[in-house]
Amino acid sequence: MQTIIRKSDTDRAAAVMADRDAMRAGFDWDQALAMLDGLPDGALNIGYEAADRHVLGGNGDAVAMRWFGKDGSVRILTYADMADLSSRFANLLNDHGLEPGDSLFALMGRVPELYAAAIGTLKAGMIFTPLFSAFGPEPIRTRMEIGRANVLLTTGALYKRKIAAWRDQIPSLKLVLVVGDEAPDGCVALGPALAGASPEFEVVHTKPEDRALIHFTSGTTGKPKGAVHVHKAVLYHAFSGRNALELTPGTVYWCTADPGWVTGTSYGIIAPLVNRVTMIVDEAEFDLERWYQTVQREKVQVWYSAPTAIRMMMRAGVEAARPYDFSSLKFLASVGEPLNPEAVVWSHQVFGLPFHDNWWQTETGGIMIANTRAMDIRPGSMGKPLPGIEAGIVERQNGTVRTCAPGEIGELALRPGWPSMMRSYLNEQARYDKCFANGWYLSGDLALKDEDGYFWFVGRADDLIKSSGHLIGPFEVESALIEHDAIAEAGVIGVPDETAGEIVKAYVVLNPGFKASGELERAVRGHARKKLGPAVAPREIVFRKTLPKTRSGKIMRRLLKARELGLPEGDISTLETDET
Ligand code: ATP
Ligand code: MG
């Protein structure tokens, strides 16, 4: 892609990280450590850094959260409120005999109690594991079993519908807390319990390497893994939140991700609170008008979202955005899936600012590669590694690796050592060991690095298509398809073919106003052939109402493929939409 969106000099001066190269050159982790207060004797606690220290520093009145309920209610929490509530929550856990190292699972929507509980759990030295509230009973049960849950925080309705029937099968589970003033049998109501708990709590002096968070991966490529993170990760949350997302004290920031997904915790709870921003939290799910209104009304300055939402905005068109005032926005970022170049250019037109793509994984705990505010953007590229991060493109070769040349496709790899790297996969040592070779952490994603050091995503290693001697990444084909006026979204897979090895097949969702027809299919194929050439363009195009996606919004190509080939669907615990 030739387009470059350049930053003006004034923008550069205003960015937190004005000169990435200079910062990288002189970087060491003490710079990140200096952003935190720490505790005596080298102790470090995420919850303390996120809430209590701001109160001790005289910033208790700063607003931590402006929350908007589905029913129109509004709640404002200051940092003092957050410290108070989280201390009460920590005391409540202690009062029930729970101890540092015990594990709490949260299964609930985006309500303030969830955020206070996350911080309170960490302050108590316990391990916090968020789940999507929309998970079915079985995915909840298996995850709680693997994570040996001691406490579950949920709602009465979710408990009755999804948990009560099998609760006794989790012997480790000692306490079920439900939000509100009443609780089903065998559960404790959070409202009165918090009101009765003391707001004075001495934060547990956790060591940097003590376990803090367990995040389950999205399950895009297979059975989800439980990635274990430690308190030291907060160094990287603080640092990357500041430098990659422009989170400075007082910034009005909206991360649209649910805390059930790592983005919604690392950058939806921890990084913003540690950086003392004002978070916007919306309990409701995506709704275009509501989202645009929220940005306008709350004067959102930094907006962190995902390609699936951005494509939905694009689908509604420029017209839908026109009535709103987006002048408060100063930085837009996206993560989770490749951000199609079309989406970058579109957002630049509509918001006056492009969405900046960044790349990371549950395993990395934080943003590794990013388009930052002071960088020129090459739409379609994930950007460059942040200070402190060494990334490379390598090829595995019998237990060792070879570094690829610029422009060559290989596996995206990182040099371990940054603070928020996972420390293990729960109960899956072999799967964890497979991620490392020759001093590299291997991500399982394919990418290339251009001559100027920009990284370009190609596809998941499992999704690569081999057709008549060509290696084809689905992202390239999907991006070309959505440039066609009729196409809103595309998922591309390879299907076996006797002569070509594999042929490219696309599943597409249409924009409003377009109807599936043989004629449209031919037109889209023609468009793709012109953009990509006949060897790479899809041979077959199927129109669908939706594409199968994970709850974190990622297209599940493996499922499209399994269904195409009549193979078992595998683990579909994270599947969200699925309509043909
Ligand atoms: P699983 O590991 O269970 O299959 P998952 O990899 O989707 O699920 P996450 O950790 O939530 O689980 O997602 C990380 C992955 O998302 C990355 O490895 C990459 O494939 C994809 N991803 C994230 N950000 C980007 C991006 N900016 N561009 C392209 N791909 C991205
Ligand atoms: Mg993964």
XYZ file of C-alpha atoms and ligand atoms in Angstrom:
612
model
C 0.000 0.000 0.000
C 1.508 3.308 -1.061
C -0.550 5.719 1.042
C 1.211 7.319 3.980
C -0.682 9.430 6.494
C 1.854 11.949 7.695
C 1.893 13.672 11.015
C 2.329 17.414 11.045
C 5.139 18.887 13.112
C 2.702 20.320 15.652
C 1.234 16.880 16.219
C 4.683 15.498 16.758
C 5.433 18.061 19.443
C 2.191 17.232 21.244
C 2.650 13.482 21.297
C 3.769 11.814 24.529
C 6.490 9.917 22.721
C 7.736 12.584 20.360
C 10.696 10.621 19.073
C 10.384 6.871 19.201
C 13.844 6.121 17.862
C 15.558 8.351 20.410
C 13.519 6.838 23.236
C 14.312 3.310 22.102
C 18.012 4.043 21.897
C 18.318 5.220 25.474
C 15.728 2.942 26.989
C 15.875 0.854 30.121
C 13.090 -0.498 32.323
C 13.888 1.915 35.138
C 12.099 4.545 33.043
C 8.920 2.521 33.359
C 9.548 1.811 37.035
C 9.846 5.554 37.638
C 6.184 5.936 36.609
C 5.141 3.912 39.671
C 5.359 4.423 43.433
C 6.139 0.863 44.513
C 5.917 -0.480 48.056
C 8.659 -0.978 50.674
C 11.383 -3.572 50.083
C 10.775 -3.882 46.358
C 7.155 -4.982 46.744
C 4.842 -4.095 43.869
C 1.066 -4.324 43.692
C -1.034 -3.485 40.648
C -4.068 -2.511 42.731
C -2.049 -0.085 44.835
C -0.586 1.572 41.741
C -4.026 1.842 40.155
C -5.919 3.391 43.053
C -4.438 3.975 46.521
C -1.313 5.841 45.528
C -3.360 8.457 43.667
C -5.285 9.186 46.855
C -2.089 9.334 48.902
C -0.659 11.664 46.246
C -3.514 14.130 46.713
C -5.518 13.156 43.640
C -8.404 11.383 45.318
C -10.894 13.825 43.834
C -9.870 13.108 40.248
C -12.553 11.189 38.362
C -11.589 7.585 37.701
C -14.747 6.477 35.915
C -17.815 7.904 34.284
C -20.137 4.950 33.911
C -23.229 4.718 31.727
C -25.767 1.996 32.411
C -27.917 0.282 29.828
C -30.953 1.837 31.510
C -29.661 5.395 31.229
C -28.272 5.627 34.758
C -24.944 7.334 35.341
C -22.361 6.792 38.072
C -19.232 8.808 38.688
C -16.396 7.307 40.721
C -13.390 9.305 41.875
C -10.046 7.742 42.640
C -10.946 8.038 46.321
C -14.151 6.060 45.631
C -12.162 3.446 43.747
C -9.664 3.103 46.605
C -12.480 2.919 49.169
C -14.586 0.368 47.312
C -11.635 -1.812 46.417
C -10.417 -1.775 50.042
C -13.852 -2.820 51.231
C -13.833 -5.588 48.647
C -10.393 -6.776 49.793
C -11.556 -6.798 53.429
C -14.637 -8.719 52.447
C -12.469 -11.410 50.860
C -10.322 -11.610 53.986
C -13.412 -11.777 56.189
C -14.403 -14.918 54.293
C -11.069 -16.541 55.002
C -9.522 -15.989 51.588
C -5.802 -15.417 51.344
C -3.126 -14.079 49.042
C -2.629 -16.474 46.137
C -6.294 -17.500 46.087
C -8.154 -17.031 42.851
C -11.223 -14.946 41.983
C -13.200 -15.263 38.770
C -15.465 -12.472 37.581
C -18.434 -13.203 35.363
C -20.446 -10.075 34.850
C -21.092 -7.115 32.599
C -19.306 -3.794 32.691
C -20.532 -2.321 35.980
C -18.438 -0.284 38.456
C -18.351 -3.166 40.969
C -16.405 -5.246 38.473
C -13.657 -2.627 38.280
C -13.498 -2.100 42.046
C -13.441 -5.873 42.560
C -10.557 -6.293 40.128
C -8.515 -3.707 42.005
C -9.598 -5.068 45.407
C -8.642 -8.620 44.435
C -5.186 -7.458 43.400
C -4.766 -5.375 46.571
C -5.580 -8.517 48.570
C -2.786 -10.351 46.728
C -5.284 -12.653 45.059
C -5.431 -13.615 41.386
C -8.043 -11.985 39.169
C -9.542 -13.812 36.186
C -12.225 -12.098 34.126
C -14.621 -14.038 31.900
C -17.133 -12.834 29.328
C -20.560 -12.748 30.952
C -22.053 -14.118 27.744
C -20.120 -17.398 27.997
C -22.278 -20.477 28.306
C -22.157 -22.738 31.395
C -19.602 -25.165 29.995
C -16.884 -22.640 29.045
C -17.336 -21.051 32.469
C -17.079 -24.371 34.279
C -13.974 -25.587 32.441
C -12.149 -22.306 32.936
C -13.001 -22.209 36.649
C -11.809 -25.765 36.960
C -8.492 -25.100 35.208
C -7.976 -21.897 37.231
C -9.027 -23.549 40.528
C -11.451 -20.734 41.307
C -11.947 -19.966 45.007
C -14.346 -17.071 44.540
C -16.844 -16.243 41.843
C -18.177 -12.721 41.433
C -21.303 -12.627 39.290
C -24.942 -11.530 39.229
C -27.894 -13.400 40.702
C -29.401 -13.960 37.264
C -26.200 -15.320 35.768
C -25.682 -17.531 38.803
C -29.112 -19.106 38.536
C -28.949 -19.536 34.779
C -25.391 -20.706 34.317
C -23.731 -21.768 37.571
C -26.123 -23.154 40.190
C -26.559 -26.531 38.482
C -22.881 -27.472 38.647
C -21.489 -25.294 41.415
C -20.774 -28.322 43.600
C -18.525 -29.781 40.938
C -15.865 -27.137 41.629
C -14.530 -28.218 45.026
C -12.140 -25.254 45.249
C -15.030 -22.763 45.137
C -15.585 -21.280 48.608
C -17.541 -18.123 47.975
C -20.010 -16.809 45.402
C -20.623 -13.068 45.507
C -23.520 -11.584 43.585
C -23.950 -7.917 42.750
C -26.896 -6.171 44.390
C -28.759 -6.352 47.675
C -30.157 -9.862 47.451
C -28.546 -13.195 46.807
C -29.757 -16.661 45.822
C -29.234 -19.456 48.365
C -25.600 -20.174 49.024
C -24.403 -16.819 47.701
C -23.472 -13.550 49.399
C -25.007 -10.248 48.286
C -22.273 -7.765 47.467
C -24.173 -4.558 48.335
C -24.650 -5.106 52.077
C -21.345 -6.963 52.364
C -19.421 -3.992 50.946
C -21.358 -1.546 53.090
C -20.429 -3.576 56.181
C -16.752 -4.001 55.294
C -14.053 -1.632 56.507
C -12.658 0.890 53.993
C -9.253 0.645 55.688
C -7.054 -1.990 54.106
C -3.319 -2.513 54.206
C -2.411 -3.501 50.635
C -0.656 -6.866 50.486
C 3.035 -6.397 49.718
C 3.138 -8.699 46.739
C 6.461 -9.426 45.084
C 6.887 -8.415 41.447
C 6.839 -12.063 40.369
C 3.701 -13.001 42.335
C 0.755 -14.086 40.205
C -1.798 -11.357 39.598
C -3.935 -12.139 36.547
C -4.966 -15.110 34.490
C -6.356 -14.379 31.057
C -7.820 -16.925 28.747
C -6.937 -16.411 25.071
C -9.688 -15.733 22.551
C -9.834 -19.273 21.164
C -9.509 -18.062 17.575
C -7.127 -20.838 16.581
C -8.178 -23.596 18.979
C -8.741 -24.428 22.613
C -8.183 -21.278 24.735
C -5.074 -21.140 26.903
C -4.858 -19.592 30.383
C -1.983 -17.116 30.315
C -0.526 -16.292 33.728
C 0.642 -12.725 34.442
C 2.398 -11.261 37.478
C 2.307 -7.953 39.367
C 5.423 -6.743 37.578
C 3.275 -6.455 34.430
C 2.064 -3.123 35.791
C 5.348 -1.547 34.698
C 4.468 -2.309 31.145
C 0.801 -1.395 31.480
C 1.831 2.007 32.798
C 4.539 2.562 30.225
C 2.718 1.330 27.121
C -0.531 3.034 28.139
C 1.338 6.318 28.363
C 3.478 5.978 25.248
C 1.359 3.955 22.853
C -2.087 5.239 23.842
C -1.330 8.744 25.095
C -2.813 8.086 28.542
C -1.823 11.077 30.632
C -3.494 12.145 33.912
C -6.929 13.615 33.285
C -7.250 12.294 29.725
C -10.805 11.230 28.888
C -10.350 7.718 27.606
C -12.726 5.132 26.251
C -11.610 1.537 25.780
C -14.550 -0.278 24.237
C -13.236 -3.774 25.019
C -14.917 -5.931 27.659
C -12.711 -6.913 30.615
C -13.487 -10.546 29.686
C -10.805 -10.077 27.035
C -7.239 -9.102 27.901
C -7.575 -5.723 26.173
C -10.444 -4.824 28.475
C -8.268 -5.502 31.524
C -4.766 -4.376 30.526
C -6.066 -1.236 28.792
C -9.641 -1.131 30.111
C -8.772 -1.234 33.824
C -5.084 -1.252 34.720
C -3.238 1.032 32.277
C -5.833 3.824 32.475
C -6.113 3.767 36.266
C -2.378 3.582 36.786
C -2.050 6.596 34.478
C -4.823 8.402 36.377
C -7.101 9.011 33.396
C -10.867 9.410 33.448
C -12.318 6.232 31.980
C -15.578 6.147 30.114
C -17.336 2.828 30.694
C -20.483 1.899 28.810
C -22.430 -1.089 30.044
C -24.250 -1.488 26.713
C -23.029 -3.380 23.674
C -22.123 -1.752 20.361
C -24.736 0.631 19.060
C -23.570 3.099 16.475
C -25.618 6.096 17.533
C -24.944 5.505 21.212
C -21.224 5.279 20.519
C -21.061 8.471 18.484
C -23.172 10.265 21.089
C -20.894 9.055 23.860
C -17.768 10.329 22.130
C -19.405 13.698 21.518
C -21.109 14.141 24.907
C -18.227 12.890 27.052
C -15.608 14.664 24.954
C -13.612 11.478 24.580
C -9.985 12.218 23.782
C -8.461 8.782 23.371
C -10.513 5.976 21.888
C -9.276 2.364 21.799
C -11.394 -0.078 19.849
C -11.232 -3.030 17.470
C -11.500 -3.605 13.718
C -14.838 -5.381 14.000
C -16.411 -2.222 15.505
C -14.678 0.064 13.041
C -15.989 -2.021 10.148
C -19.486 -1.653 11.609
C -19.035 2.113 11.645
C -17.895 1.986 8.040
C -20.885 -0.118 7.153
C -23.202 2.611 8.451
C -21.401 5.084 6.210
C -19.997 8.577 6.413
C -23.524 10.009 6.591
C -24.204 8.393 9.964
C -21.169 10.128 11.461
C -21.777 13.560 9.971
C -24.169 14.982 12.613
C -21.637 14.503 15.433
C -18.849 16.656 16.757
C -15.680 14.623 17.115
C -13.364 17.531 17.786
C -12.462 16.304 21.297
C -10.675 13.242 19.877
C -6.920 13.370 19.823
C -5.882 9.754 19.360
C -7.587 6.645 17.995
C -6.201 3.135 18.281
C -7.274 -0.366 17.295
C -6.274 -3.894 18.227
C -7.332 -7.505 17.993
C -7.338 -8.218 14.308
C -5.623 -6.783 11.286
C -6.924 -3.291 10.615
C -7.700 -3.078 6.925
C -6.039 -0.096 5.188
C -9.483 0.964 4.016
C -10.526 1.404 7.665
C -7.515 3.598 8.430
C -8.182 5.878 5.474
C -11.920 5.950 6.215
C -11.475 6.942 9.848
C -9.043 9.667 8.857
C -11.757 11.127 6.627
C -14.583 10.785 9.124
C -12.923 11.671 12.440
C -10.100 13.793 11.092
C -7.756 11.241 12.693
C -6.861 7.746 11.566
C -7.230 4.682 13.771
C -3.719 3.621 14.736
C -3.272 -0.123 14.558
C -1.334 -1.923 17.244
C -0.465 -5.557 17.761
C -0.195 -7.718 20.829
C -1.575 -10.923 22.351
C -2.965 -12.268 25.599
C 0.468 -13.796 26.079
C 2.341 -10.487 25.736
C 0.094 -8.757 28.287
C 0.542 -5.405 26.569
C 1.008 -3.620 23.238
C 4.201 -4.719 21.488
C 4.061 -3.148 18.042
C 2.244 0.094 17.444
C 1.560 3.075 15.290
C 2.121 5.834 17.796
C 0.922 9.392 17.579
C 4.132 10.920 16.311
C 4.698 8.339 13.592
C 3.780 8.536 9.949
C 1.237 5.810 9.352
C 1.357 3.342 6.522
C -2.230 2.075 6.407
C -2.246 -1.693 6.695
C 0.933 -1.797 8.801
C 0.895 -2.589 12.535
C 3.679 -0.061 13.090
C 6.957 -0.560 14.913
C 8.020 -2.138 18.236
C 7.748 0.091 21.307
C 10.838 1.053 23.313
C 12.058 -1.944 25.296
C 10.639 -4.398 22.764
C 12.756 -6.292 20.258
C 10.701 -7.883 17.509
C 11.884 -9.963 14.592
C 10.657 -12.077 11.719
C 12.009 -15.617 11.866
C 11.561 -19.064 10.405
C 11.530 -22.168 12.597
C 13.993 -24.822 11.478
C 14.230 -28.065 13.469
C 14.205 -26.553 16.902
C 16.209 -23.495 15.956
C 15.306 -20.331 14.044
C 16.619 -18.305 11.123
C 16.082 -14.544 10.867
C 14.248 -13.538 7.707
C 15.361 -10.785 5.342
C 13.355 -7.539 5.043
C 10.220 -8.173 3.002
C 10.309 -11.928 3.632
C 7.303 -13.527 5.338
C 8.063 -15.362 8.567
C 6.822 -15.823 12.103
C 6.592 -12.721 14.255
C 8.883 -13.221 17.251
C 9.835 -11.227 20.348
C 12.845 -11.307 22.659
C 11.470 -12.290 26.089
C 12.190 -10.017 29.031
C 9.533 -7.297 29.020
C 7.573 -7.125 32.295
C 4.101 -8.145 31.080
C 5.156 -11.343 29.305
C 3.114 -14.351 30.427
C 4.924 -16.577 32.901
C 3.153 -19.810 31.904
C 0.063 -21.356 30.382
C -2.017 -22.897 33.173
C -1.471 -26.659 33.224
C -0.013 -26.666 29.722
C 3.738 -26.715 30.036
C 4.307 -28.409 26.674
C 2.218 -25.846 24.815
C 4.154 -23.089 26.594
C 7.563 -24.608 25.814
C 6.659 -24.792 22.145
C 6.451 -20.983 22.056
C 10.192 -20.554 22.544
C 13.267 -21.248 20.420
C 16.737 -19.737 20.236
C 15.994 -17.010 22.714
C 12.809 -15.917 20.908
C 9.165 -16.052 21.889
C 7.316 -17.185 18.747
C 3.882 -15.648 18.385
C 2.213 -18.005 15.901
C 1.455 -15.025 13.638
C 3.013 -14.499 10.230
C 4.227 -11.062 9.276
C 6.956 -9.221 7.430
C 9.131 -6.249 8.218
C 9.766 -3.731 5.446
C 13.034 -1.919 4.714
C 11.986 0.935 6.997
C 11.208 -1.254 9.987
C 7.388 -1.229 9.725
C 5.723 -4.579 10.524
C 2.944 -5.930 8.287
C 0.580 -8.674 9.408
C 0.091 -11.533 6.958
C -2.071 -14.039 8.843
C -2.112 -16.645 11.551
C 0.348 -19.409 10.818
C -2.629 -21.805 10.609
C -4.538 -19.587 8.181
C -1.911 -19.235 5.459
C -3.084 -20.440 2.061
C -0.770 -22.238 -0.369
C -2.093 -21.972 -3.900
C -0.146 -22.890 -7.063
C 3.159 -22.122 -5.381
C 1.964 -18.799 -3.889
C 1.777 -18.132 -0.183
C -1.361 -16.107 0.437
C -2.297 -14.379 3.677
C -6.048 -14.044 4.180
C -5.692 -10.457 5.428
C -4.449 -9.198 2.064
C -7.397 -10.779 0.249
C -9.938 -9.638 2.854
C -8.636 -6.065 2.707
C -8.951 -5.990 -1.076
C -12.485 -7.371 -0.899
C -13.744 -4.781 1.567
C -12.516 -2.024 -0.710
C -15.422 -2.990 -2.952
C -18.471 -0.812 -2.235
C -20.728 -3.787 -1.630
C -18.539 -5.583 0.911
C -18.568 -4.827 4.642
C -16.578 -7.782 5.930
C -14.750 -10.776 4.566
C -13.264 -14.020 5.903
C -10.929 -15.868 3.572
C -9.759 -19.492 3.749
C -7.962 -22.040 1.566
C -9.850 -25.118 0.396
C -8.111 -28.185 -1.026
C -7.857 -28.387 -4.785
C -6.303 -31.138 -6.891
C -4.355 -28.933 -9.251
C -3.585 -25.816 -7.219
C -3.088 -27.498 -3.828
C -5.502 -24.991 -2.337
C -7.808 -22.384 -3.790
C -8.867 -19.151 -2.149
C -12.451 -18.988 -0.982
C -14.098 -15.917 0.529
C -17.098 -15.514 2.787
C -18.430 -11.977 2.636
C -21.025 -9.831 4.372
C -22.707 -7.148 2.276
C -23.191 -3.476 3.052
C -26.764 -2.209 3.455
C -28.443 -1.646 0.089
C -26.715 -4.540 -1.691
C -28.276 -7.885 -2.556
C -26.499 -11.167 -3.114
C -26.585 -12.263 -6.759
C -24.505 -14.074 -9.348
C -23.887 -10.757 -10.990
C -22.558 -9.187 -7.805
C -20.355 -12.190 -7.189
C -18.808 -11.799 -10.642
C -18.326 -8.080 -10.072
C -16.591 -8.657 -6.732
C -14.404 -11.385 -8.190
C -13.473 -9.042 -11.037
C -12.572 -6.323 -8.548
C -10.439 -8.737 -6.530
C -8.669 -10.030 -9.632
C -7.788 -6.499 -10.634
C -6.423 -5.688 -7.176
C -4.693 -8.953 -6.399
C -4.088 -10.756 -9.680
C -5.724 -14.040 -10.693
C -3.455 -16.248 -8.589
C -4.408 -14.581 -5.303
C -7.999 -13.429 -5.924
C -10.716 -15.690 -4.513
C -11.997 -18.337 -6.868
C -15.246 -18.632 -4.959
C -17.287 -16.076 -3.035
C -20.086 -16.951 -0.627
C -22.494 -14.320 0.728
C -23.296 -14.542 4.433
C -25.347 -12.492 6.884
C -22.576 -12.639 9.477
C -19.218 -14.290 9.932
C -18.444 -16.547 12.893
C -16.534 -14.470 15.445
C -15.075 -14.811 18.893
C -16.510 -12.731 21.719
C -13.513 -10.468 21.354
C -14.632 -9.801 17.782
C -12.226 -11.902 15.736
C -13.237 -13.750 12.596
C -12.888 -17.509 13.213
C -11.454 -18.705 9.930
C -10.801 -22.164 11.352
C -14.542 -22.563 11.783
C -15.306 -21.436 8.232
C -12.777 -24.024 7.121
C -13.970 -26.864 9.320
C -17.516 -26.345 8.069
C -16.368 -26.109 4.476
C -14.546 -29.419 4.812
C -17.125 -31.119 7.003
C -14.576 -31.523 9.815
C -15.241 -31.318 13.567
C -15.708 -27.724 14.715
C -13.299 -28.033 17.634
C -13.541 -25.739 20.661
C -16.272 -23.167 20.023
C -16.614 -21.916 23.587
C -15.775 -18.356 22.568
C -17.991 -18.234 19.475
C -20.254 -15.196 19.355
C -22.233 -14.484 16.195
C -23.084 -17.215 13.809
C -25.850 -16.916 11.292
C -25.674 -18.049 7.700
P -6.091 -18.148 20.526
O -4.674 -17.880 20.894
O -6.849 -18.818 21.607
O -6.264 -18.765 19.200
P -6.251 -15.332 19.924
O -4.850 -15.492 19.444
O -7.205 -14.671 18.979
O -6.845 -16.719 20.390
P -5.784 -13.094 21.634
O -4.592 -13.216 22.489
O -6.972 -12.366 22.128
O -6.265 -14.537 21.281
O -5.394 -12.409 20.281
C -4.069 -12.208 19.826
C -4.015 -12.397 18.340
O -4.891 -11.443 17.698
C -2.672 -12.137 17.733
O -1.828 -13.269 17.835
C -3.036 -11.812 16.291
O -3.252 -12.982 15.526
C -4.337 -11.070 16.444
N -4.081 -9.628 16.458
C -4.082 -8.797 17.511
N -3.819 -7.534 17.123
C -3.617 -7.574 15.803
C -3.287 -6.588 14.817
N -3.147 -5.330 15.132
N -3.148 -7.013 13.546
C -3.313 -8.315 13.234
N -3.611 -9.270 14.097
C -3.774 -8.905 15.377
Mg -3.321 -16.604 20.190
